[in-house]
Amino acid sequence: MKAGDQVTIDEVSKKFNVAKTTLLSFEKDNLFDRSPEISVYEYSDKEIERLSLILSLKKIGLKKEKIGEYLKQNEIGRQQILTKQRQLILDDIH
């Protein structure tokens, strides 16, 4: 993919092994932080990077609401969210 190219929702779904309904749910919850006039069926490089981050945060157990909060935070706020999530995971292990 060349810089500036758009990738379709089908391609993104296959590449990341994520259901299209999940991608649309992320859109509905404004996790991509893009203007409403942009098609929800195409993704830019920036949006694909953000999706990768969203999926990583989901894998460590953050719920969509917490992911949305994380994306809006500065570095310190993000670190606090990750530290709290780390502690929750460690508590579950023990």
Tab-separated table of C-alpha atoms in Angstrom:
chain	number	residue	atom	x	y	z
A	1	MET	CA	0.000	0.000	0.000
A	2	LYS	CA	1.389	3.384	-1.021
A	3	ALA	CA	1.163	6.366	1.311
A	4	GLY	CA	-2.143	8.115	0.807
A	5	ASP	CA	-3.930	5.015	-0.530
A	6	GLN	CA	-7.162	3.925	1.111
A	7	VAL	CA	-7.805	0.317	2.098
A	8	THR	CA	-11.327	-1.094	2.045
A	9	ILE	CA	-13.072	-2.423	5.127
A	10	ASP	CA	-12.982	-5.921	3.567
A	11	GLU	CA	-9.187	-5.767	3.192
A	12	VAL	CA	-8.731	-4.462	6.735
A	13	SER	CA	-11.074	-7.119	8.098
A	14	LYS	CA	-9.060	-9.877	6.420
A	15	LYS	CA	-5.640	-8.430	7.242
A	16	PHE	CA	-6.383	-8.029	10.958
A	17	ASN	CA	-8.774	-10.992	11.219
A	18	VAL	CA	-11.465	-8.718	12.649
A	19	ALA	CA	-15.142	-8.887	11.817
A	20	LYS	CA	-16.534	-5.980	9.821
A	21	THR	CA	-19.167	-5.554	12.521
A	22	THR	CA	-16.375	-5.003	15.049
A	23	LEU	CA	-14.765	-2.381	12.812
A	24	LEU	CA	-18.108	-0.634	12.380
A	25	SER	CA	-18.613	-0.773	16.149
A	26	PHE	CA	-15.242	0.960	16.628
A	27	GLU	CA	-16.413	3.572	14.123
A	28	LYS	CA	-19.711	4.049	15.954
A	29	ASP	CA	-17.784	4.618	19.191
A	30	ASN	CA	-15.571	7.221	17.438
A	31	LEU	CA	-12.351	5.342	18.173
A	32	PHE	CA	-10.879	6.383	14.814
A	33	ASP	CA	-11.327	10.092	15.505
A	34	ARG	CA	-12.210	11.110	11.975
A	35	SER	CA	-14.750	13.444	10.461
A	36	PRO	CA	-18.185	12.036	9.724
A	37	GLU	CA	-17.975	12.767	5.990
A	38	ILE	CA	-15.136	10.250	5.566
A	39	SER	CA	-16.314	6.825	4.431
A	40	VAL	CA	-16.394	4.202	7.168
A	41	TYR	CA	-15.622	1.623	4.498
A	42	GLU	CA	-12.118	2.913	3.721
A	43	TYR	CA	-9.081	3.300	5.968
A	44	SER	CA	-5.972	5.451	5.639
A	45	ASP	CA	-2.488	4.537	6.883
A	46	LYS	CA	-3.122	6.596	10.026
A	47	GLU	CA	-6.396	4.799	10.724
A	48	ILE	CA	-4.792	1.401	10.211
A	49	GLU	CA	-2.079	2.327	12.733
A	50	ARG	CA	-4.782	3.415	15.157
A	51	LEU	CA	-6.672	0.151	14.568
A	52	SER	CA	-3.519	-1.776	15.416
A	53	LEU	CA	-3.283	0.145	18.698
A	54	ILE	CA	-6.984	-0.386	19.438
A	55	LEU	CA	-6.654	-4.132	18.859
A	56	SER	CA	-3.554	-4.298	21.071
A	57	LEU	CA	-5.376	-2.503	23.870
A	58	LYS	CA	-8.326	-4.853	23.436
A	59	LYS	CA	-5.991	-7.873	23.695
A	60	ILE	CA	-4.703	-6.706	27.067
A	61	GLY	CA	-8.281	-6.570	28.309
A	62	LEU	CA	-9.340	-2.940	27.970
A	63	LYS	CA	-13.032	-2.442	27.228
A	64	LYS	CA	-14.104	-0.070	24.423
A	65	GLU	CA	-14.917	2.702	26.887
A	66	LYS	CA	-11.439	2.483	28.436
A	67	ILE	CA	-9.846	2.349	24.980
A	68	GLY	CA	-11.701	5.536	24.053
A	69	GLU	CA	-10.475	7.155	27.269
A	70	TYR	CA	-6.919	5.959	26.582
A	71	LEU	CA	-6.932	7.464	23.087
A	72	LYS	CA	-7.966	10.868	24.470
A	73	GLN	CA	-5.320	10.977	27.208
A	74	ASN	CA	-1.869	12.502	27.214
A	75	GLU	CA	1.223	10.379	27.877
A	76	ILE	CA	0.794	10.442	31.664
A	77	GLY	CA	-2.893	9.528	31.484
A	78	ARG	CA	-2.135	6.680	29.107
A	79	GLN	CA	0.579	5.378	31.414
A	80	GLN	CA	-1.841	5.425	34.355
A	81	ILE	CA	-4.429	3.433	32.411
A	82	LEU	CA	-1.817	0.848	31.373
A	83	THR	CA	-0.421	0.611	34.905
A	84	LYS	CA	-3.901	0.003	36.305
A	85	GLN	CA	-4.611	-2.634	33.641
A	86	ARG	CA	-1.286	-4.324	34.390
A	87	GLN	CA	-2.219	-4.529	38.073
A	88	LEU	CA	-5.628	-6.019	37.216
A	89	ILE	CA	-3.942	-8.681	35.082
A	90	LEU	CA	-1.431	-9.498	37.818
A	91	ASP	CA	-4.247	-9.727	40.384
A	92	ASP	CA	-6.105	-12.162	38.095
A	93	ILE	CA	-2.986	-14.303	37.751
A	94	HIS	CA	-2.517	-14.534	41.501
